[in-house]
Amino acid sequence: MNEIKEKLLKPSKETHQDQIGHLISLVCIGFIGILVVAILFFITTKGLATFTTNHVSVIDFFAKSDWSPSQKGPNGKPEVGALAMIVTSFAVTLLSAILATPFAIAMALFMTEIAPKRGQKILQPVIELLVGIPSVVYGFIGLMVLIPMVRTVFGGTGSGILPATIVLFVMVLPTITSMSVDALKAVPRDYRSAALSLGATRWQMMYKVVLRAATPGILTAMIFGMARAFGEALAVQMVIGNAVLMPTSLTSPTATLTSQLTTQMGNTIMGTLPNNALWTLALVLLVMSLVFNVIVKLIGKRSAFKK
Amino acid sequence: MTTKTEAKEIIKTENVNLYYGERKALHGINLNFRENEITALIGPSGCGKSTYLRCLNRMNDLIPNITITGSFTLNGHNIYGPKEDTVQLRKEVGMVFQQPNPFPFSVYDNVTFGLKLAGIKDKKTLDERVEESLKQAAIWNEVKDKLHKSALSFSGGQQQRICIARLLAIQPDVILLDEPTSALDPISSQMIEDTLLNIKDKYTIIIVTHNMSQASRISDKTAFMLNGHLMEVGDTKKMFLTPDKQETSDYLNGKFG
Ligand SMILES: Nc1ncnc2c1ncn2[C@@H]1O[C@H](COP(=O)(O)OP(=O)(O)OP(=O)(O)O)[C@@H](O)[C@H]1O
Ligand SMILES: [Mg+2]
């Protein structure tokens, strides 16, 4: 009897496994946590160095658009104004998302409401394919096909916001579409029968009930698309023109935060102003991605049919 | 049942057979409904009550592989005719579902949904119809200060009455209710029963229910279905006191079901 009792009271092998498993996952989480904090800390301190160590004015950084951190400007100081890049980044992001969303909604409606079977069969693989294409390929097509076309039609160099928007449109389309599909699928079937039983046509049912109920989800999809567009570097860099100038038209060469980072990061020395200025651009990108996340959370909270 | 009376028979169905794929779910049902009466459809689970009810506003059309035969007329015209407009039909024959299914919009937007579909935009007309319908559905006092709150923020019983108001707003001729109170507490159920009794002089009501006392309380006629067959139909009082068929009596006495 005592033997059994002893065995029962002693921690078993399984309890040890449990504890070890617990420990391993804690260590992993701790490691990732430290990593994230380190990255945030590093980018933040480096990014702020422009203002603290190099005494660039924060206002100038956000309000001026002359960018030559490695040369002395007319007033004897290097110019570090990122406004042109910020404007261009937002312009390509907004334009591509606004352009892509109607197409994404149309495709999502087709795949969920109009012809779910055929839609899933044909459009699903298309979307997956679009997601799978590496961004350098999109950039390459943009550079080789789009830019000559833009040049022929609009003149100039052919690079700028327009080709970048078109490239990003294709790149964010699958993101927005597949998330819109999820949003539409999450609308309870009950609403559809309710609408039809009140004498709505199928189109009215989709337009006035399903889309309306799915609006928060579709907005979230749009924000995710915008986050993707805002952060895309390579493809944009290949078609944007890479001249840090305030865009004067949709086809004037300019630069985004990301394109400036990718083109310049090999050309600066750690610890110098030109390098710190790039870190500041990275910090702006980081903050923006946080903002996108916060917006998504806020929309999620007000989602219509989650009571 | 072919007793001749003054009241007009608004819906007539004859020899209704329905197949889900190969499976026959309704067997030669003949059933008519009189204007301004409440007819209760009763029967054990799976006997085809919902299936039959959905034939009447053609909601079954949405189910793939369904075959429906027989004749259905509303005010004398064939609702399965080649030129029948199902959208129009559903405005005349409205439906309330088992689960309350208000849209995730405000109460106001729910009740005006059908009116706006019909192109009514005038604010005053809409406001009047909203108040009138919510009053008819006996929910006005509970929502009148919260018309712009989401309909989902109300209790199940309130939601169901909002759904009834949403339907009353478009003034259908016939109202189909498929177990409208089975998801509700007794007090909410009671309120919905009162609502139905209040509006019955303006509408024709067909209600599926598993609640025998509900059927006996509110209906004028009762139809008892079993395994896809219509077993018996008649005045509710007579049916509950002296049913013609043994099966009816057994069901009403809770011997099966
Ligand atoms: N969409 C469908 N596809 C195939 N079979 C169905 C479908 N809907 C119902 N059935 C079948 O038809 C028969 C009748 O179902 P119905 O839902 O009409 O019964 P009911 O009398 O309403 O039952 P309950 O009281 O449980 O609601 C059942 O055997 C059911 O399995
Ligand atoms: Mg049923």
XYZ file of C-alpha atoms and ligand atoms in Angstrom:
596
model
C 0.000 0.000 0.000
C 2.726 2.390 1.029
C 4.550 1.845 -2.211
C 1.543 2.932 -4.232
C 0.974 5.916 -2.022
C 4.576 6.962 -2.393
C 4.334 6.638 -6.140
C 1.193 8.708 -6.245
C 2.642 11.452 -4.129
C 5.938 11.661 -5.946
C 5.954 13.967 -8.952
C 5.559 11.715 -11.980
C 7.551 11.694 -15.177
C 4.642 13.453 -16.883
C 4.709 16.310 -14.395
C 8.398 16.778 -15.164
C 7.653 16.800 -18.877
C 4.994 19.371 -18.227
C 7.399 21.587 -16.343
C 10.131 21.206 -18.928
C 7.741 22.022 -21.738
C 6.598 25.061 -19.846
C 10.192 26.142 -19.311
C 11.161 25.685 -22.956
C 8.264 27.788 -24.186
C 9.023 30.470 -21.600
C 12.632 30.628 -22.739
C 11.564 30.932 -26.373
C 9.059 33.664 -25.571
C 11.651 35.469 -23.464
C 14.164 35.318 -26.285
C 11.708 36.714 -28.835
C 10.616 39.355 -26.354
C 14.185 40.524 -25.826
C 14.747 40.534 -29.563
C 11.710 42.706 -30.227
C 12.590 45.124 -27.453
C 16.171 45.297 -28.725
C 15.047 46.072 -32.261
C 12.640 48.753 -31.071
C 15.275 50.232 -28.779
C 17.930 50.212 -31.455
C 15.795 51.828 -34.138
C 14.438 54.394 -31.708
C 17.793 55.493 -30.286
C 19.441 55.501 -33.697
C 16.500 57.279 -35.253
C 16.422 59.936 -32.562
C 20.188 60.512 -32.811
C 19.572 62.720 -35.830
C 17.776 65.132 -33.550
C 19.775 64.642 -30.350
C 23.371 64.160 -31.579
C 23.239 65.953 -34.908
C 20.846 68.661 -33.700
C 18.599 68.544 -36.728
C 15.330 70.297 -35.985
C 12.353 67.951 -35.761
C 10.193 70.521 -37.484
C 12.610 70.820 -40.373
C 12.671 67.045 -40.700
C 8.910 66.811 -41.119
C 8.258 70.138 -42.817
C 11.108 70.574 -45.292
C 11.737 68.625 -48.416
C 15.427 69.294 -49.105
C 17.318 66.120 -48.481
C 21.148 66.173 -48.616
C 22.418 64.904 -45.269
C 25.914 64.295 -46.612
C 26.578 67.774 -47.987
C 26.458 71.207 -46.464
C 23.560 73.219 -47.776
C 23.410 76.947 -48.492
C 23.159 77.788 -44.769
C 26.282 75.801 -43.971
C 24.377 72.865 -42.504
C 23.306 69.574 -44.121
C 19.658 69.529 -45.193
C 17.535 66.799 -43.594
C 13.939 67.369 -44.670
C 11.956 64.197 -45.267
C 8.645 65.731 -46.296
C 8.940 64.756 -49.956
C 9.491 61.113 -49.063
C 6.692 61.119 -46.521
C 4.283 62.666 -48.998
C 5.255 60.208 -51.709
C 4.989 57.231 -49.370
C 1.501 58.246 -48.345
C 0.513 59.063 -51.918
C 1.465 55.677 -53.358
C -0.040 53.903 -50.342
C -3.378 55.664 -50.452
C -3.682 55.630 -54.232
C -2.899 51.954 -54.574
C -5.243 50.954 -51.746
C -8.058 53.137 -53.051
C -7.562 51.753 -56.528
C -7.334 48.137 -55.391
C -10.251 48.080 -52.955
C -13.126 48.239 -55.482
C -11.528 45.440 -57.502
C -10.915 43.459 -54.320
C -14.527 43.869 -53.210
C -15.806 42.855 -56.621
C -13.627 39.738 -56.603
C -14.572 38.925 -53.020
C -18.291 39.272 -53.809
C -17.843 37.026 -56.812
C -16.063 34.420 -54.713
C -18.525 34.444 -51.823
C -21.913 35.497 -53.178
C -22.173 35.414 -56.927
C -20.391 32.218 -57.902
C -18.752 30.681 -54.837
C -17.830 27.434 -56.583
C -16.349 28.849 -59.751
C -14.936 31.808 -57.842
C -13.045 29.607 -55.453
C -11.797 27.437 -58.281
C -10.524 30.180 -60.552
C -9.821 33.238 -58.424
C -8.337 31.544 -55.366
C -5.324 30.162 -57.292
C -4.905 33.490 -59.081
C -4.714 35.298 -55.768
C -2.299 32.795 -54.310
C -0.129 33.148 -57.390
C -0.083 36.938 -57.079
C 0.939 36.623 -53.427
C 3.716 34.215 -54.289
C 5.456 36.370 -56.888
C 8.519 38.017 -55.296
C 8.459 41.789 -55.208
C 11.622 42.084 -57.285
C 9.718 40.482 -60.156
C 6.933 43.040 -59.872
C 9.552 45.770 -59.835
C 11.263 44.290 -62.849
C 8.044 44.160 -64.841
C 7.339 47.716 -63.729
C 10.740 48.872 -64.846
C 10.715 47.058 -68.185
C 7.070 47.379 -69.225
C 5.314 50.020 -67.191
C 7.912 52.790 -67.272
C 8.312 52.792 -71.076
C 4.526 52.852 -71.378
C 4.165 55.753 -68.972
C 6.999 57.544 -70.733
C 5.290 57.162 -74.115
C 1.942 58.352 -72.828
C 2.937 61.100 -70.395
C 6.473 61.961 -71.446
C 9.315 62.583 -68.978
C 11.296 59.752 -67.483
C 8.295 57.539 -66.953
C 9.080 56.896 -63.316
C 7.219 58.326 -60.363
C 4.051 57.874 -58.335
C 1.940 56.530 -61.211
C 3.996 53.429 -62.044
C 4.625 52.820 -58.324
C 0.878 52.975 -57.668
C 0.184 50.503 -60.451
C 2.828 48.062 -59.225
C 1.576 48.352 -55.644
C -2.020 47.954 -56.829
C -1.179 44.468 -58.089
C 0.756 43.706 -54.940
C -1.909 44.752 -52.430
C -4.831 43.394 -54.446
C -4.457 39.810 -53.179
C -4.097 40.959 -49.572
C -7.216 43.102 -49.684
C -9.167 40.508 -51.664
C -8.487 37.534 -49.434
C -9.181 39.528 -46.285
C -12.393 40.890 -47.795
C -13.421 37.334 -48.633
C -12.978 36.443 -44.964
C -14.971 39.512 -43.948
C -17.851 38.604 -46.274
C -17.813 34.983 -45.181
C -18.055 36.079 -41.556
C -21.408 37.764 -42.219
C -23.998 35.320 -40.810
C -26.190 33.552 -43.378
C -29.235 34.684 -41.386
C -28.848 38.226 -42.651
C -29.017 37.021 -46.221
C -32.247 35.077 -45.750
C -33.672 37.965 -43.739
C -32.928 40.390 -46.565
C -34.322 38.111 -49.259
C -37.448 37.376 -47.248
C -38.110 41.101 -47.062
C -38.166 41.320 -50.808
C -34.586 42.341 -51.496
C -33.077 41.304 -54.799
C -29.808 39.433 -54.633
C -27.933 42.590 -55.519
C -29.745 44.612 -52.853
C -29.011 41.862 -50.362
C -25.287 42.035 -51.144
C -25.087 45.767 -51.356
C -27.345 46.853 -48.510
C -26.780 44.067 -46.019
C -23.731 41.913 -46.631
C -21.338 44.665 -47.673
C -22.641 46.992 -45.013
C -22.284 44.378 -42.284
C -18.800 43.544 -43.555
C -17.611 47.145 -43.732
C -15.357 47.001 -40.658
C -13.731 43.844 -42.025
C -13.252 45.410 -45.434
C -11.729 48.527 -43.860
C -9.350 46.279 -41.950
C -8.438 44.590 -45.220
C -7.743 48.002 -46.715
C -5.499 48.979 -43.804
C -3.537 45.759 -44.152
C -3.149 46.492 -47.842
C -1.948 49.984 -47.009
C 0.527 48.638 -44.469
C 1.891 46.348 -47.143
C 2.128 49.172 -49.677
C 3.707 51.548 -47.187
C 6.410 49.060 -46.318
C 7.155 47.772 -49.810
C 10.680 48.812 -50.777
C 12.188 46.904 -53.638
C 9.484 47.060 -56.267
C 8.789 50.708 -55.522
C 12.442 51.638 -55.606
C 12.691 50.199 -59.120
C 9.978 52.430 -60.576
C 9.790 55.548 -58.405
C 12.785 57.405 -59.896
C 14.777 57.776 -56.669
C 15.164 61.528 -56.695
C 14.323 63.044 -53.336
C 12.087 65.719 -54.741
C 8.604 66.803 -53.871
C 6.411 65.136 -56.513
C 5.063 67.728 -58.921
C 2.909 65.292 -60.828
C 2.078 61.596 -60.875
C 4.950 61.012 -63.278
C 7.730 63.111 -61.767
C 10.670 61.150 -60.298
C 10.533 61.079 -56.537
C 11.346 58.776 -53.624
C 9.542 57.026 -50.773
C 10.837 56.401 -47.262
C 11.514 52.793 -48.161
C 13.105 53.433 -51.540
C 15.476 55.977 -50.008
C 16.458 53.449 -47.362
C 17.193 50.668 -49.837
C 19.122 52.850 -52.234
C 21.194 54.702 -49.632
C 21.903 52.219 -46.887
C 25.098 50.968 -48.522
C 26.460 54.461 -48.972
C 26.631 55.751 -45.422
C 28.899 55.203 -42.463
C 27.483 54.145 -39.116
C 27.317 57.002 -36.633
C 27.405 59.822 -39.150
C 24.504 62.120 -39.905
C 23.691 60.588 -43.305
C 23.437 57.218 -41.552
C 21.418 58.513 -38.622
C 19.055 60.256 -41.019
C 18.295 56.889 -42.624
C 17.563 55.466 -39.175
C 15.103 58.263 -38.670
C 13.340 57.217 -41.874
C 13.247 53.674 -40.485
C 11.767 55.008 -37.264
C 9.030 56.790 -39.202
C 8.235 53.505 -40.964
C 8.102 51.707 -37.639
C 5.783 54.256 -36.097
C 3.528 54.115 -39.137
C 3.236 50.345 -38.922
C 2.279 50.748 -35.275
C -0.349 53.269 -36.319
C -1.756 50.823 -38.885
C -1.955 48.161 -36.182
C -3.750 50.466 -33.795
C -6.276 51.411 -36.480
C -6.954 47.724 -37.144
C -7.525 47.133 -33.431
C -9.893 50.103 -33.210
C -11.921 48.908 -36.180
C -12.041 45.395 -34.727
C -13.573 46.747 -31.545
C -16.454 48.376 -33.377
C -17.147 45.408 -35.634
C -20.866 45.389 -36.220
C -22.069 41.886 -35.509
C -19.716 40.979 -32.714
C -21.980 42.109 -29.911
C -62.062 19.839 -44.536
C -64.206 21.521 -47.090
C -66.602 23.463 -44.905
C -67.812 26.489 -46.794
C -67.542 29.827 -44.997
C -67.630 33.503 -45.786
C -63.939 34.208 -45.125
C -61.833 34.299 -48.244
C -59.170 31.687 -48.787
C -56.112 33.744 -49.609
C -53.591 30.938 -50.071
C -54.517 27.620 -51.618
C -52.107 24.774 -52.044
C -52.982 21.529 -53.754
C -51.206 18.207 -54.007
C -47.841 19.597 -52.887
C -44.934 17.207 -53.264
C -41.399 18.200 -52.498
C -38.120 16.371 -52.968
C -34.721 17.197 -51.523
C -32.678 15.487 -54.230
C -34.172 11.980 -54.310
C -35.733 12.210 -50.864
C -39.397 13.026 -50.685
C -40.101 15.438 -47.852
C -43.713 16.434 -48.567
C -46.399 14.038 -49.739
C -49.429 15.437 -51.535
C -50.376 18.205 -49.159
C -53.672 20.051 -49.677
C -53.999 23.025 -47.406
C -55.728 26.394 -47.656
C -55.460 29.464 -45.491
C -58.181 31.977 -44.779
C -57.734 35.697 -44.575
C -57.346 37.189 -41.087
C -56.967 33.843 -39.427
C -54.079 32.355 -37.556
C -53.248 28.850 -38.677
C -50.884 26.765 -36.580
C -48.733 24.073 -38.204
C -47.819 21.404 -35.704
C -46.094 18.051 -35.866
C -43.016 16.244 -34.674
C -39.547 17.406 -35.578
C -38.571 16.642 -39.159
C -42.139 16.188 -40.420
C -41.736 18.978 -42.974
C -43.372 21.997 -41.363
C -40.539 24.404 -42.199
C -40.175 22.870 -45.625
C -43.842 23.468 -46.383
C -43.766 26.987 -44.968
C -40.800 27.963 -47.121
C -42.738 26.907 -50.229
C -45.205 29.680 -49.584
C -42.719 32.526 -50.071
C -40.425 30.492 -52.305
C -37.504 30.649 -49.909
C -36.957 27.004 -50.866
C -35.801 28.243 -54.266
C -32.451 28.996 -52.658
C -31.851 25.329 -51.820
C -30.076 23.424 -54.577
C -31.511 20.173 -56.001
C -35.000 20.806 -54.754
C -38.066 19.720 -56.733
C -41.485 21.108 -55.915
C -44.713 20.039 -57.610
C -48.316 20.907 -56.996
C -50.265 24.119 -57.229
C -49.874 27.186 -55.062
C -52.041 30.237 -55.436
C -52.055 33.545 -53.636
C -55.259 35.517 -54.214
C -55.909 33.249 -57.141
C -52.671 33.677 -59.003
C -50.058 30.981 -59.370
C -47.002 31.866 -57.303
C -44.891 29.310 -59.141
C -45.952 30.654 -62.526
C -43.279 31.269 -65.152
C -43.575 35.044 -64.828
C -43.796 35.150 -61.049
C -41.580 37.777 -59.464
C -40.242 36.194 -56.267
C -39.022 39.557 -55.015
C -42.565 40.920 -55.197
C -43.999 37.704 -53.758
C -41.807 37.973 -50.674
C -43.071 41.475 -50.084
C -46.588 40.038 -49.982
C -45.733 36.878 -48.079
C -43.277 37.833 -45.367
C -41.401 35.572 -43.004
C -40.177 35.609 -39.411
C -37.486 33.084 -38.603
C -36.810 30.842 -35.645
C -33.644 32.680 -34.648
C -34.182 36.424 -34.341
C -32.171 37.832 -37.230
C -32.192 41.621 -37.111
C -29.531 43.229 -39.268
C -26.523 44.569 -37.355
C -27.814 48.082 -37.943
C -29.845 50.463 -35.818
C -33.453 49.639 -34.951
C -34.521 52.438 -37.265
C -32.503 51.107 -40.192
C -33.891 47.637 -39.579
C -37.495 48.723 -39.657
C -37.028 51.005 -42.654
C -35.077 48.380 -44.616
C -38.023 47.120 -46.649
C -39.414 50.603 -47.142
C -36.140 51.897 -48.496
C -35.982 48.917 -50.852
C -39.331 50.077 -52.131
C -37.794 53.491 -52.781
C -39.502 55.370 -49.969
C -37.168 58.158 -48.887
C -39.408 60.733 -47.306
C -38.259 61.111 -43.724
C -41.723 61.811 -42.352
C -43.291 58.776 -43.992
C -40.440 56.591 -42.767
C -40.697 57.918 -39.219
C -44.432 57.311 -39.175
C -44.125 53.772 -40.482
C -41.377 53.021 -37.957
C -43.491 54.157 -35.044
C -46.602 52.420 -36.309
C -44.851 49.103 -36.966
C -42.973 49.092 -33.693
C -46.234 49.817 -31.889
C -48.001 47.000 -33.719
C -45.199 44.655 -32.748
C -45.563 45.776 -29.113
C -41.952 46.909 -28.838
C -42.330 50.662 -29.257
C -42.140 51.518 -25.565
C -38.953 49.575 -25.116
C -37.095 51.032 -28.110
C -38.566 54.475 -28.707
C -35.611 56.232 -27.060
C -33.060 53.908 -28.611
C -34.068 53.886 -32.255
C -30.534 54.606 -33.324
C -28.918 51.944 -31.206
C -27.866 48.686 -32.833
C -30.703 46.173 -32.934
C -28.218 43.590 -31.690
C -27.969 45.345 -28.345
C -31.480 44.178 -27.401
C -32.573 40.899 -25.844
C -33.615 37.937 -27.976
C -37.294 38.554 -27.364
C -36.963 42.233 -28.213
C -34.972 41.366 -31.332
C -37.702 39.018 -32.473
C -40.324 41.733 -32.050
C -38.057 44.137 -33.945
C -37.968 41.543 -36.725
C -41.753 41.374 -36.676
C -41.895 45.172 -36.843
C -39.442 45.132 -39.727
C -41.825 42.844 -41.562
C -44.995 44.735 -40.606
C -43.434 47.911 -41.974
C -43.758 46.592 -45.510
C -47.369 45.545 -44.871
C -47.373 42.048 -46.320
C -50.658 40.202 -46.792
C -49.459 36.996 -45.238
C -46.999 36.471 -42.392
C -45.176 33.169 -42.049
C -43.580 32.468 -38.687
C -41.312 29.475 -38.199
C -41.155 28.729 -34.482
C -40.772 32.418 -33.688
C -40.722 31.924 -29.937
C -38.749 28.725 -29.546
C -35.568 30.647 -28.726
C -37.319 32.955 -26.278
C -38.298 33.030 -22.629
C -41.991 32.647 -21.631
C -42.567 36.374 -21.103
C -41.165 37.345 -24.489
C -43.169 34.514 -26.048
C -46.291 35.812 -24.402
C -45.623 39.271 -25.819
C -45.211 37.884 -29.298
C -48.422 35.911 -28.982
C -50.233 39.075 -27.944
C -48.686 40.870 -30.883
C -49.977 38.238 -33.282
C -53.475 38.359 -31.810
C -53.415 42.150 -32.126
C -52.471 42.222 -35.777
C -54.464 39.260 -36.996
C -57.403 41.303 -38.211
C -55.125 42.934 -40.761
C -53.034 39.948 -41.797
C -53.168 36.257 -42.517
C -50.831 34.422 -40.184
C -49.324 30.964 -40.483
C -47.228 29.865 -37.543
C -45.141 26.745 -37.038
C -44.897 25.842 -33.382
C -43.831 23.005 -31.135
C -45.695 24.533 -28.278
C -49.149 22.948 -28.127
C -50.552 25.410 -25.639
C -49.329 28.251 -27.845
C -51.142 26.722 -30.801
C -54.316 26.329 -28.777
C -54.092 29.848 -27.360
C -53.647 31.810 -30.531
C -54.702 29.849 -33.587
C -58.051 29.585 -35.273
C -57.077 26.585 -37.346
C -54.539 23.884 -36.680
C -52.895 21.613 -39.209
C -51.141 18.495 -37.979
C -48.344 17.053 -40.102
C -46.582 13.735 -39.771
C -43.713 12.384 -41.888
C -44.401 14.780 -44.718
C -48.132 14.049 -44.778
C -50.894 16.347 -43.689
C -52.791 14.216 -41.183
C -55.548 16.509 -40.111
C -56.624 20.117 -40.308
C -59.498 21.894 -38.649
C -60.707 24.368 -36.081
C -58.202 24.501 -33.284
C -60.742 23.965 -30.529
C -62.224 20.907 -32.116
C -58.813 19.525 -33.021
C -57.538 19.767 -29.482
C -60.718 18.386 -27.892
C -61.868 15.755 -30.342
C -59.310 15.035 -33.060
C -60.458 12.769 -35.881
C -57.301 10.723 -36.138
C -55.654 8.543 -33.542
C -52.175 9.906 -34.462
C -53.316 13.463 -33.800
C -54.633 12.543 -30.421
C -51.456 10.636 -29.576
C -49.295 13.584 -30.612
C -51.357 16.120 -28.715
C -51.210 13.921 -25.644
C -47.452 13.755 -25.866
C -47.271 10.078 -26.776
C -44.617 10.891 -29.385
C -42.982 13.929 -30.812
N -32.012 21.866 -47.063
C -32.344 20.565 -46.911
N -31.744 19.617 -47.652
C -32.088 18.309 -47.508
N -33.005 17.865 -46.658
C -33.637 18.761 -45.887
C -33.353 20.160 -45.974
N -34.136 20.818 -45.088
C -34.867 19.871 -44.477
N -34.590 18.639 -44.957
C -35.225 17.385 -44.548
O -36.616 17.457 -44.782
C -37.338 16.934 -43.699
C -38.286 17.966 -43.153
O -37.525 19.006 -42.550
P -38.171 20.310 -41.941
O -37.057 21.204 -41.552
O -39.169 20.843 -42.882
O -38.885 19.725 -40.650
P -39.647 20.504 -39.499
O -40.971 19.892 -39.408
O -39.575 21.943 -39.718
O -38.792 20.081 -38.250
P -38.450 20.954 -36.948
O -39.678 20.922 -36.124
O -37.356 20.194 -36.308
O -38.070 22.309 -37.393
C -36.334 16.468 -42.659
O -36.182 15.082 -42.771
C -35.068 17.156 -43.054
O -33.970 16.334 -42.781
Mg -38.514 23.572 -38.728
